[in-house]
Amino acid sequence: MGETVARLTAAVDAGLAGSVRLVVDVVWLAWRALGAALTLRFDRTRFVAELDRSVVGALPLVLAAGLATGAVMVWQTVEGLARFGASVYAAKLVALSLVRELAPVLTGLLLAGRAGSAIAAELGSMTITEQLDAMRALALDPIRYLVAPRVLALAMGLPCLVLAFDFAGFAGGLLVGVLDKGIPLGAYLEATRSALLASDLEGGALKGAAFGLLIALIGCVNGLRTDPKRGASDVGRSTTGAVVAASVAILVADAALTRLLLGWVV
Amino acid sequence: MRIEVSGLVVRYGEQAVLDGVELSVPEGGLHVILGGSGTGKSVLLRCLNGLERPAAGSVRVGEREVTKLSAGELGELRLDVGYVFQYSALFDSMSVFDNVAWAAREHRGLRGEALREEAQRCLTRVGLEELVESMDRMAPSALSGGRRKRVALARAMAMAPRVLLHDEPTSGLDPASARAIGTLIADLNRAEGITTVVVTHDLDLAAKLAHRISLLARGRFVFEGNAGELRDRTGDADVRRYLEGGD
């Protein structure tokens, strides 16, 4: 019993220490990457390539997820609201939940799996094959050429993907609401329009930017921390670590940002 | 540029990988560091361009004390110090041309035709004339081990370095390719006057190249001289262990 408790305590300690180290590394990398971005000392070609790969490349996935989420939400909410003869309010509910919560969080989680893992795996592979050392040996700063372009691309691109998720979600909800549940098109559109304020869209986009920043930074930190001595298995650990840490960070940041934005929007 | 190393200590945890290494390479000299696996040869090489920070000691390259340089100053040092990695470390997402041209574009400001000419010159200098035509579309993964080493050398040459550091330049190569790489290293040192340090476990390569050979064992140099003297020093336990071990 005592041994189990000691082992559990040690595991918790290690977990806490690991989390603190991750936060410190993310803050340090954010400082350097944003410094490079703000002083325009980053590789613009790689920034455009990363936008294309991580953001444009994720568009079909995000649109499909948005469409399905909007449709499912209308099916679920109309089912409940119909009991009170308030089916049309499903449009309001779907619009608000999509824009404020579901679009940024689900887009963030999708991108954590898609782009965050890709970043960690790529930088991890470069670390174990000495390509990062080769860059340093050529006086090429990995922050400027590898980290800053990815951080900027995701921080700027994710809000666009959140908006794409919003519109796909509206479309999915509209199709189900009008074609399957018989809500008049005009009533559905009017309910959606009246439910939303511009600040809702802005808040969702702001969350998207924050999540993009977190996904890229956590992916980069995990990739750069890959241990060359452990080889390919550590690339796997880095990749898994990046997805798990980014997903948790998105959920925690969402709680904090929601509280902040609710105070601002009301 | 001359290289002076004094009292160099590198520790990993409690273990001293290098424990008081002394090394002196004159400007334009060619020095070979021999040793078995895990003796710290590569660690020593990494200390010479600041990729590794020692626990104690001094590393001077030209007028610079490497151990005291800031990140920015290390960048300036590395413009003068080319490094060829054991497994080439080519950027596998780039073409051969981009591998060779990247640093020249960033640091020497070369663009367009001037950059292409420089990449062609470097590839030709390392005996890869046949790659010049296809360098834009050729990926490093399509090259043989020997050619990858040569492209890595061309990449280092594109910086116009005054010092070249080679980490195990013949490892993984067939005997003919290994001999060719050895000839190339000696030729670059002689013709361009580049101060050269080669780390290897290959005594044949050392014998072919060496102005001077050092044998690293137990964290420090246990022999300095030429290949003939090394082969004759069979009374020394470390030398005997190296010669009999073969690596």
Short mmCIF file of C-alpha atoms in Angstrom, two decimals:
data_model
loop_
_atom_site.label_atom_id
_atom_site.label_comp_id
_atom_site.label_asym_id
_atom_site.label_seq_id
_atom_site.Cartn_x
_atom_site.Cartn_y
_atom_site.Cartn_z
CA MET A 1 0.00 0.00 0.00
CA GLY A 2 2.74 2.41 1.09
CA GLU A 3 4.73 1.54 -1.99
CA THR A 4 1.74 2.21 -4.26
CA VAL A 5 1.17 5.61 -2.65
CA ALA A 6 4.85 6.45 -3.02
CA ARG A 7 4.73 5.43 -6.69
CA LEU A 8 1.58 7.48 -7.27
CA THR A 9 3.13 10.51 -5.54
CA ALA A 10 6.24 10.20 -7.64
CA ALA A 11 4.14 9.95 -10.81
CA VAL A 12 2.14 13.06 -9.85
CA ASP A 13 5.36 14.92 -9.05
CA ALA A 14 6.87 13.93 -12.40
CA GLY A 15 3.66 14.92 -14.18
CA LEU A 16 3.58 18.32 -12.49
CA ALA A 17 7.26 18.93 -13.15
CA GLY A 18 6.74 17.96 -16.80
CA SER A 19 3.79 20.33 -17.12
CA VAL A 20 5.74 23.20 -15.55
CA ARG A 21 8.69 22.52 -17.88
CA LEU A 22 6.33 22.49 -20.88
CA VAL A 23 4.77 25.82 -19.86
CA VAL A 24 8.21 27.41 -19.35
CA ASP A 25 9.41 26.12 -22.74
CA VAL A 26 6.26 27.30 -24.50
CA VAL A 27 6.56 30.79 -22.98
CA TRP A 28 10.25 30.96 -23.91
CA LEU A 29 9.57 29.83 -27.47
CA ALA A 30 6.60 32.19 -27.78
CA TRP A 31 8.84 35.07 -26.72
CA ARG A 32 11.45 34.23 -29.35
CA ALA A 33 9.02 33.34 -32.14
CA LEU A 34 6.85 36.40 -31.65
CA GLY A 35 10.00 38.53 -31.43
CA ALA A 36 11.09 37.16 -34.82
CA ALA A 37 7.59 37.69 -36.22
CA LEU A 38 7.17 41.25 -34.97
CA THR A 39 10.58 42.31 -36.26
CA LEU A 40 9.77 40.56 -39.57
CA ARG A 41 12.83 38.34 -39.13
CA PHE A 42 11.16 35.18 -40.29
CA ASP A 43 11.10 33.18 -43.50
CA ARG A 44 8.10 34.44 -45.52
CA THR A 45 8.32 31.62 -48.06
CA ARG A 46 7.96 29.03 -45.31
CA PHE A 47 5.12 31.01 -43.75
CA VAL A 48 3.16 30.84 -47.01
CA ALA A 49 3.99 27.13 -47.40
CA GLU A 50 2.80 26.44 -43.84
CA LEU A 51 -0.43 28.40 -44.45
CA ASP A 52 -1.02 26.25 -47.50
CA ARG A 53 -0.22 22.98 -45.77
CA SER A 54 -1.79 23.46 -42.33
CA VAL A 55 -4.67 25.83 -43.07
CA VAL A 56 -5.74 25.41 -46.70
CA GLY A 57 -5.00 21.70 -46.47
CA ALA A 58 -7.29 21.37 -43.43
CA LEU A 59 -10.22 23.20 -45.07
CA PRO A 60 -12.07 20.11 -46.42
CA LEU A 61 -11.79 18.41 -43.02
CA VAL A 62 -13.05 21.50 -41.19
CA LEU A 63 -15.93 22.02 -43.63
CA ALA A 64 -17.02 18.39 -43.29
CA ALA A 65 -16.81 18.55 -39.49
CA GLY A 66 -18.74 21.85 -39.43
CA LEU A 67 -21.48 20.52 -41.70
CA ALA A 68 -21.94 17.38 -39.60
CA THR A 69 -21.84 19.28 -36.30
CA GLY A 70 -24.48 21.81 -37.42
CA ALA A 71 -26.74 19.04 -38.70
CA VAL A 72 -26.45 16.95 -35.53
CA MET A 73 -27.07 19.96 -33.31
CA VAL A 74 -30.30 20.81 -35.10
CA TRP A 75 -31.49 17.22 -34.92
CA GLN A 76 -30.77 17.10 -31.18
CA THR A 77 -32.13 20.53 -30.21
CA VAL A 78 -35.29 20.41 -32.35
CA GLU A 79 -36.09 17.09 -30.73
CA GLY A 80 -36.09 18.73 -27.29
CA LEU A 81 -37.57 22.12 -28.23
CA ALA A 82 -40.46 20.62 -30.23
CA ARG A 83 -41.98 19.50 -26.93
CA PHE A 84 -42.49 23.17 -26.08
CA GLY A 85 -43.46 24.20 -29.63
CA ALA A 86 -40.25 26.18 -29.93
CA SER A 87 -38.49 24.40 -32.80
CA VAL A 88 -37.46 27.63 -34.47
CA TYR A 89 -35.31 28.52 -31.49
CA ALA A 90 -33.06 25.64 -32.51
CA ALA A 91 -31.55 28.00 -35.08
CA LYS A 92 -30.64 30.53 -32.37
CA LEU A 93 -29.21 27.86 -30.11
CA VAL A 94 -27.16 26.27 -32.87
CA ALA A 95 -25.86 29.62 -34.08
CA LEU A 96 -24.74 30.74 -30.64
CA SER A 97 -23.19 27.42 -29.61
CA LEU A 98 -21.41 27.05 -32.91
CA VAL A 99 -19.92 30.51 -33.06
CA ARG A 100 -19.02 30.91 -29.42
CA GLU A 101 -17.89 27.38 -28.52
CA LEU A 102 -18.09 24.49 -30.91
CA ALA A 103 -16.42 26.01 -33.96
CA PRO A 104 -13.28 27.28 -32.19
CA VAL A 105 -12.88 24.28 -29.89
CA LEU A 106 -13.56 21.56 -32.47
CA THR A 107 -11.45 23.32 -35.11
CA GLY A 108 -8.69 23.64 -32.52
CA LEU A 109 -8.86 19.96 -31.62
CA LEU A 110 -8.90 18.92 -35.28
CA LEU A 111 -5.86 21.08 -35.96
CA ALA A 112 -4.08 19.81 -32.85
CA GLY A 113 -4.37 16.33 -34.33
CA ARG A 114 -3.52 17.33 -37.87
CA ALA A 115 -1.06 20.24 -37.77
CA GLY A 116 0.28 19.92 -34.19
CA SER A 117 1.30 16.31 -34.74
CA ALA A 118 2.83 17.14 -38.13
CA ILE A 119 4.91 19.95 -36.65
CA ALA A 120 6.17 17.82 -33.75
CA ALA A 121 6.96 14.87 -36.03
CA GLU A 122 8.77 17.02 -38.58
CA LEU A 123 10.91 18.90 -36.06
CA GLY A 124 11.50 15.67 -34.11
CA SER A 125 12.75 13.91 -37.24
CA MET A 126 14.97 16.87 -38.04
CA THR A 127 16.39 16.71 -34.51
CA ILE A 128 17.28 13.02 -34.59
CA THR A 129 18.83 13.28 -38.08
CA GLU A 130 20.97 16.26 -36.97
CA GLN A 131 19.27 18.58 -39.47
CA LEU A 132 18.62 21.12 -36.71
CA ASP A 133 22.28 20.99 -35.70
CA ALA A 134 23.17 21.38 -39.37
CA MET A 135 21.05 24.54 -39.48
CA ARG A 136 22.80 25.90 -36.40
CA ALA A 137 26.18 24.97 -37.88
CA LEU A 138 25.23 27.02 -40.96
CA ALA A 139 24.29 29.95 -38.70
CA LEU A 140 20.62 29.54 -39.67
CA ASP A 141 18.35 30.16 -36.69
CA PRO A 142 15.70 27.39 -36.36
CA ILE A 143 13.37 29.85 -34.61
CA ARG A 144 13.40 32.17 -37.60
CA TYR A 145 13.13 29.49 -40.26
CA LEU A 146 11.11 26.72 -38.62
CA VAL A 147 9.23 27.99 -35.56
CA ALA A 148 8.11 31.56 -36.33
CA PRO A 149 6.58 30.73 -39.76
CA ARG A 150 4.56 27.88 -38.24
CA VAL A 151 3.41 29.89 -35.22
CA LEU A 152 2.32 32.82 -37.38
CA ALA A 153 0.62 30.63 -39.98
CA LEU A 154 -1.49 28.81 -37.40
CA ALA A 155 -2.27 31.92 -35.32
CA MET A 156 -3.44 33.74 -38.46
CA GLY A 157 -4.96 30.78 -40.24
CA LEU A 158 -7.00 29.20 -37.48
CA PRO A 159 -9.47 32.12 -37.16
CA CYS A 160 -10.22 31.68 -40.88
CA LEU A 161 -10.84 27.97 -40.34
CA VAL A 162 -13.11 28.79 -37.38
CA LEU A 163 -15.19 31.05 -39.65
CA ALA A 164 -15.29 28.28 -42.26
CA PHE A 165 -16.52 25.87 -39.56
CA ASP A 166 -19.18 28.46 -38.56
CA PHE A 167 -20.55 28.73 -42.07
CA ALA A 168 -20.44 25.00 -42.71
CA GLY A 169 -22.22 24.49 -39.39
CA PHE A 170 -24.94 27.03 -40.34
CA ALA A 171 -25.34 25.26 -43.67
CA GLY A 172 -25.62 21.84 -42.03
CA GLY A 173 -28.14 23.14 -39.50
CA LEU A 174 -30.13 24.95 -42.16
CA LEU A 175 -30.37 21.88 -44.36
CA VAL A 176 -31.62 19.69 -41.53
CA GLY A 177 -33.86 22.41 -40.03
CA VAL A 178 -35.56 23.33 -43.30
CA LEU A 179 -35.55 20.08 -45.26
CA ASP A 180 -35.97 17.53 -42.48
CA LYS A 181 -37.64 19.37 -39.60
CA GLY A 182 -39.86 21.64 -41.66
CA ILE A 183 -38.77 24.97 -40.17
CA PRO A 184 -39.54 27.74 -42.71
CA LEU A 185 -36.38 29.03 -44.41
CA GLY A 186 -37.14 32.69 -43.66
CA ALA A 187 -37.82 31.96 -39.98
CA TYR A 188 -34.63 29.93 -39.67
CA LEU A 189 -32.48 32.65 -41.28
CA GLU A 190 -34.09 35.41 -39.22
CA ALA A 191 -33.61 33.45 -35.98
CA THR A 192 -29.93 32.91 -36.82
CA ARG A 193 -29.41 36.56 -37.78
CA SER A 194 -31.09 37.90 -34.65
CA ALA A 195 -29.17 35.53 -32.35
CA LEU A 196 -25.72 36.64 -33.40
CA LEU A 197 -23.74 39.77 -32.76
CA ALA A 198 -20.54 40.68 -34.59
CA SER A 199 -18.74 40.31 -31.27
CA ASP A 200 -19.72 36.61 -31.20
CA LEU A 201 -17.88 36.05 -34.47
CA GLU A 202 -14.96 38.14 -33.24
CA GLY A 203 -14.81 36.17 -30.00
CA GLY A 204 -14.75 32.86 -31.90
CA ALA A 205 -11.99 34.13 -34.17
CA LEU A 206 -10.01 35.36 -31.17
CA LYS A 207 -10.24 31.92 -29.59
CA GLY A 208 -9.12 30.45 -32.91
CA ALA A 209 -6.02 32.68 -32.93
CA ALA A 210 -5.16 31.71 -29.35
CA PHE A 211 -5.63 28.01 -30.08
CA GLY A 212 -3.54 28.28 -33.25
CA LEU A 213 -0.75 29.88 -31.25
CA LEU A 214 -0.91 27.11 -28.63
CA ILE A 215 -1.01 24.27 -31.18
CA ALA A 216 2.02 25.58 -33.08
CA LEU A 217 4.06 26.41 -29.97
CA ILE A 218 3.35 23.10 -28.23
CA GLY A 219 4.08 21.20 -31.47
CA CYS A 220 7.37 23.04 -31.89
CA VAL A 221 8.42 22.60 -28.24
CA ASN A 222 7.70 18.86 -28.35
CA GLY A 223 9.51 18.45 -31.67
CA LEU A 224 12.56 20.40 -30.50
CA ARG A 225 12.70 18.44 -27.23
CA THR A 226 13.01 15.12 -29.09
CA ASP A 227 16.00 13.21 -27.76
CA PRO A 228 18.36 12.22 -30.61
CA LYS A 229 19.78 9.40 -28.49
CA ARG A 230 16.38 7.71 -28.27
CA GLY A 231 15.79 7.98 -32.01
CA ALA A 232 12.51 7.25 -33.77
CA SER A 233 10.65 6.13 -30.64
CA ASP A 234 11.13 9.60 -29.17
CA VAL A 235 9.63 11.16 -32.31
CA GLY A 236 6.52 9.09 -31.56
CA ARG A 237 6.54 10.27 -27.95
CA SER A 238 6.94 13.90 -29.05
CA THR A 239 4.10 13.62 -31.53
CA THR A 240 1.69 12.03 -29.07
CA GLY A 241 2.77 14.53 -26.40
CA ALA A 242 2.11 17.43 -28.74
CA VAL A 243 -1.44 16.31 -29.54
CA VAL A 244 -2.35 15.51 -25.93
CA ALA A 245 -0.82 18.70 -24.49
CA ALA A 246 -2.33 20.91 -27.21
CA SER A 247 -5.79 19.35 -26.71
CA VAL A 248 -5.66 19.91 -22.96
CA ALA A 249 -4.30 23.43 -23.46
CA ILE A 250 -7.15 24.25 -25.87
CA LEU A 251 -9.79 23.12 -23.37
CA VAL A 252 -8.18 25.03 -20.48
CA ALA A 253 -7.64 28.15 -22.61
CA ASP A 254 -11.23 27.90 -23.83
CA ALA A 255 -12.52 28.03 -20.25
CA ALA A 256 -10.37 31.07 -19.49
CA LEU A 257 -11.25 32.87 -22.73
CA THR A 258 -14.97 32.10 -22.38
CA ARG A 259 -15.00 33.72 -18.95
CA LEU A 260 -13.11 36.71 -20.33
CA LEU A 261 -15.30 37.09 -23.40
CA LEU A 262 -18.56 36.67 -21.50
CA GLY A 263 -17.50 39.58 -19.32
CA TRP A 264 -16.80 41.56 -22.47
CA VAL A 265 -19.79 40.56 -24.66
CA VAL A 266 -22.56 39.79 -22.16
CA MET B 1 42.49 30.24 -38.59
CA ARG B 2 44.25 28.35 -35.86
CA ILE B 3 42.49 26.25 -33.24
CA GLU B 4 43.63 26.04 -29.62
CA VAL B 5 41.86 23.83 -27.08
CA SER B 6 42.98 23.78 -23.50
CA GLY B 7 41.77 21.89 -20.41
CA LEU B 8 38.48 21.00 -22.10
CA VAL B 9 36.01 19.16 -19.87
CA VAL B 10 32.55 17.97 -20.96
CA ARG B 11 30.33 16.11 -18.53
CA TYR B 12 27.08 14.23 -19.08
CA GLY B 13 25.72 13.93 -15.57
CA GLU B 14 28.49 12.55 -13.39
CA GLN B 15 30.46 11.12 -16.31
CA ALA B 16 33.28 13.19 -17.80
CA VAL B 17 33.22 12.47 -21.54
CA LEU B 18 36.15 14.79 -22.12
CA ASP B 19 38.48 15.33 -19.22
CA GLY B 20 41.20 17.91 -19.85
CA VAL B 21 41.66 17.73 -23.63
CA GLU B 22 44.50 19.81 -25.15
CA LEU B 23 44.65 20.40 -28.91
CA SER B 24 46.50 22.78 -31.17
CA VAL B 25 45.95 23.00 -34.93
CA PRO B 26 47.90 25.64 -36.84
CA GLU B 27 46.31 27.78 -39.55
CA GLY B 28 45.93 25.63 -42.67
CA GLY B 29 46.78 22.46 -40.74
CA LEU B 30 45.03 19.11 -40.99
CA HIS B 31 44.57 17.24 -37.73
CA VAL B 32 42.96 13.82 -37.35
CA ILE B 33 41.38 12.74 -34.09
CA LEU B 34 41.17 8.97 -33.77
CA GLY B 35 39.34 6.96 -31.17
CA GLY B 36 36.93 4.13 -30.57
CA SER B 37 33.17 4.47 -30.36
CA GLY B 38 31.90 6.56 -27.46
CA THR B 39 35.24 8.17 -26.63
CA GLY B 40 33.91 11.70 -27.17
CA LYS B 41 35.42 12.49 -30.58
CA SER B 42 32.21 14.00 -31.95
CA VAL B 43 31.60 15.87 -28.70
CA LEU B 44 35.02 17.49 -29.07
CA LEU B 45 34.22 18.48 -32.64
CA ARG B 46 30.89 19.97 -31.56
CA CYS B 47 32.71 22.05 -28.94
CA LEU B 48 34.82 23.61 -31.71
CA ASN B 49 31.85 25.39 -33.27
CA GLY B 50 29.82 25.89 -30.11
CA LEU B 51 27.19 23.19 -30.71
CA GLU B 52 28.23 21.80 -27.32
CA ARG B 53 29.01 23.87 -24.22
CA PRO B 54 31.90 22.48 -22.15
CA ALA B 55 31.83 22.38 -18.35
CA ALA B 56 35.34 23.84 -18.23
CA GLY B 57 38.29 24.75 -20.41
CA SER B 58 38.99 26.99 -23.32
CA VAL B 59 38.32 26.66 -27.07
CA ARG B 60 39.85 29.33 -29.27
CA VAL B 61 39.12 29.45 -33.00
CA GLY B 62 41.06 32.28 -34.58
CA GLU B 63 40.72 35.23 -32.22
CA ARG B 64 37.43 34.06 -30.72
CA GLU B 65 36.99 32.27 -27.38
CA VAL B 66 34.13 29.96 -28.37
CA THR B 67 33.04 29.12 -24.82
CA LYS B 68 32.26 32.78 -24.08
CA LEU B 69 30.36 33.69 -27.24
CA SER B 70 26.71 34.78 -27.16
CA ALA B 71 24.21 33.17 -29.55
CA GLY B 72 24.68 36.01 -32.04
CA GLU B 73 28.47 35.80 -31.85
CA LEU B 74 28.31 32.03 -32.33
CA GLY B 75 26.42 32.69 -35.55
CA GLU B 76 29.30 34.89 -36.75
CA LEU B 77 31.84 32.22 -35.80
CA ARG B 78 29.92 29.57 -37.72
CA LEU B 79 30.16 31.62 -40.91
CA ASP B 80 33.87 30.76 -40.79
CA VAL B 81 33.59 27.18 -39.53
CA GLY B 82 32.07 24.57 -41.85
CA TYR B 83 30.80 21.36 -40.28
CA VAL B 84 30.19 18.11 -42.17
CA PHE B 85 28.05 15.74 -40.13
CA GLN B 86 28.54 11.99 -39.81
CA TYR B 87 25.28 11.12 -41.56
CA SER B 88 25.45 14.22 -43.79
CA ALA B 89 22.35 15.81 -42.18
CA LEU B 90 21.09 17.10 -45.51
CA PHE B 91 17.74 18.92 -45.42
CA ASP B 92 15.57 16.18 -46.84
CA SER B 93 12.61 18.43 -47.69
CA MET B 94 14.83 20.48 -50.04
CA SER B 95 16.51 19.84 -53.37
CA VAL B 96 20.28 19.46 -53.68
CA PHE B 97 20.45 23.03 -55.00
CA ASP B 98 18.58 24.46 -52.00
CA ASN B 99 20.74 22.46 -49.60
CA VAL B 100 23.90 23.94 -51.08
CA ALA B 101 22.53 27.42 -51.76
CA TRP B 102 20.53 28.16 -48.62
CA ALA B 103 23.29 29.48 -46.40
CA ALA B 104 24.98 31.31 -49.29
CA ARG B 105 21.68 33.04 -50.06
CA GLU B 106 21.10 34.04 -46.45
CA HIS B 107 24.61 35.02 -45.39
CA ARG B 108 26.43 36.03 -48.54
CA GLY B 109 23.46 37.77 -50.16
CA LEU B 110 23.80 35.82 -53.40
CA ARG B 111 20.71 35.72 -55.59
CA GLY B 112 19.63 34.50 -59.04
CA GLU B 113 22.38 33.56 -61.46
CA ALA B 114 25.18 34.35 -58.98
CA LEU B 115 23.67 31.89 -56.50
CA ARG B 116 23.32 29.19 -59.16
CA GLU B 117 26.92 29.70 -60.24
CA GLU B 118 28.10 29.40 -56.64
CA ALA B 119 26.13 26.18 -56.10
CA GLN B 120 27.54 24.81 -59.36
CA ARG B 121 31.06 25.79 -58.33
CA CYS B 122 30.72 24.05 -54.95
CA LEU B 123 29.24 20.88 -56.44
CA THR B 124 31.95 20.80 -59.08
CA ARG B 125 34.62 21.39 -56.42
CA VAL B 126 33.53 18.24 -54.58
CA GLY B 127 33.41 16.16 -57.76
CA LEU B 128 29.67 16.25 -58.41
CA GLU B 129 29.66 17.93 -61.83
CA GLU B 130 27.08 15.41 -63.00
CA LEU B 131 24.56 16.73 -60.45
CA VAL B 132 24.72 20.33 -61.68
CA GLU B 133 22.10 19.78 -64.39
CA SER B 134 19.60 18.08 -62.06
CA MET B 135 20.35 19.90 -58.80
CA ASP B 136 17.00 21.72 -58.77
CA ARG B 137 14.91 18.58 -58.86
CA MET B 138 17.24 16.05 -57.23
CA ALA B 139 16.26 15.18 -53.63
CA PRO B 140 18.95 14.12 -51.13
CA SER B 141 17.09 10.83 -50.59
CA ALA B 142 17.86 9.87 -54.20
CA LEU B 143 21.63 10.07 -53.62
CA SER B 144 24.06 7.34 -52.59
CA GLY B 145 25.91 7.65 -49.26
CA GLY B 146 29.09 8.90 -50.94
CA ARG B 147 27.23 11.54 -52.90
CA ARG B 148 25.35 12.67 -49.81
CA LYS B 149 28.70 13.22 -48.06
CA ARG B 150 29.91 15.25 -51.02
CA VAL B 151 26.75 17.38 -51.11
CA ALA B 152 27.17 18.00 -47.37
CA LEU B 153 30.73 19.09 -48.06
CA ALA B 154 29.56 21.33 -50.92
CA ARG B 155 27.01 22.87 -48.54
CA ALA B 156 29.76 23.66 -46.05
CA MET B 157 32.00 25.00 -48.84
CA ALA B 158 29.26 27.40 -49.97
CA MET B 159 29.91 29.39 -46.79
CA ALA B 160 33.53 29.93 -47.91
CA PRO B 161 34.76 28.62 -44.54
CA ARG B 162 38.24 29.06 -43.13
CA VAL B 163 37.89 25.98 -40.92
CA LEU B 164 36.29 22.64 -41.85
CA LEU B 165 35.23 20.06 -39.28
CA HIS B 166 34.53 16.52 -40.53
CA ASP B 167 32.68 14.03 -38.32
CA GLU B 168 33.41 10.44 -39.45
CA PRO B 169 33.64 11.34 -43.14
CA THR B 170 34.00 7.74 -44.35
CA SER B 171 31.55 5.93 -42.08
CA GLY B 172 29.08 3.81 -44.04
CA LEU B 173 30.98 4.19 -47.32
CA ASP B 174 32.45 1.46 -49.51
CA PRO B 175 36.29 1.44 -49.67
CA ALA B 176 36.45 3.20 -53.05
CA SER B 177 34.10 6.01 -51.93
CA ALA B 178 35.98 6.29 -48.63
CA ARG B 179 39.29 6.71 -50.47
CA ALA B 180 37.75 9.33 -52.76
CA ILE B 181 36.39 11.32 -49.81
CA GLY B 182 39.81 11.13 -48.12
CA THR B 183 41.49 12.46 -51.26
CA LEU B 184 38.94 15.28 -51.48
CA ILE B 185 39.47 16.35 -47.85
CA ALA B 186 43.24 16.39 -48.30
CA ASP B 187 42.93 18.29 -51.57
CA LEU B 188 40.64 20.96 -50.10
CA ASN B 189 43.01 21.43 -47.19
CA ARG B 190 46.05 21.71 -49.42
CA ALA B 191 44.56 23.77 -52.26
CA GLU B 192 42.36 26.16 -50.28
CA GLY B 193 44.42 26.36 -47.09
CA ILE B 194 41.37 25.54 -44.96
CA THR B 195 42.25 24.51 -41.41
CA THR B 196 40.78 21.01 -41.12
CA VAL B 197 39.93 18.73 -38.22
CA VAL B 198 38.77 15.19 -39.00
CA VAL B 199 37.25 12.89 -36.42
CA THR B 200 37.31 9.22 -37.40
CA HIS B 201 37.80 5.68 -36.18
CA ASP B 202 39.36 4.79 -39.56
CA LEU B 203 43.14 4.43 -39.20
CA ASP B 204 43.65 4.04 -42.96
CA LEU B 205 41.97 7.39 -43.55
CA ALA B 206 44.03 8.94 -40.76
CA ALA B 207 47.26 7.57 -42.25
CA LYS B 208 46.33 8.97 -45.65
CA LEU B 209 45.39 12.44 -44.39
CA ALA B 210 47.35 13.15 -41.34
CA HIS B 211 49.66 15.98 -40.81
CA ARG B 212 49.11 15.04 -37.20
CA ILE B 213 47.06 12.37 -35.40
CA SER B 214 45.73 12.33 -31.84
CA LEU B 215 44.22 9.28 -30.20
CA LEU B 216 41.38 9.95 -27.78
CA ALA B 217 40.76 7.47 -24.96
CA ARG B 218 39.39 7.82 -21.43
CA GLY B 219 38.45 11.46 -22.04
CA ARG B 220 41.87 12.71 -23.11
CA PHE B 221 44.51 12.36 -25.78
CA VAL B 222 46.78 9.41 -25.05
CA PHE B 223 48.89 9.72 -28.20
CA GLU B 224 50.00 12.42 -30.61
CA GLY B 225 52.14 11.82 -33.67
CA ASN B 226 51.79 10.33 -37.15
CA ALA B 227 50.25 7.04 -38.26
CA GLY B 228 53.59 5.17 -38.36
CA GLU B 229 54.42 6.22 -34.80
CA LEU B 230 50.95 5.16 -33.68
CA ARG B 231 51.36 1.67 -35.19
CA ASP B 232 54.73 1.32 -33.44
CA ARG B 233 53.39 2.34 -30.01
CA THR B 234 52.10 -1.13 -29.15
CA GLY B 235 53.49 -0.96 -25.63
CA ASP B 236 50.81 1.58 -24.69
CA ALA B 237 47.65 -0.18 -23.46
CA ASP B 238 45.25 2.44 -24.89
CA VAL B 239 46.95 2.40 -28.29
CA ARG B 240 47.01 -1.40 -28.33
CA ARG B 241 43.33 -1.55 -27.38
CA TYR B 242 42.47 0.83 -30.22
CA LEU B 243 44.62 -1.00 -32.80
CA GLU B 244 43.35 -4.43 -31.80
CA GLY B 245 39.76 -3.33 -31.36
CA GLY B 246 39.77 -1.89 -34.82
CA ASP B 247 37.31 0.89 -33.99
#
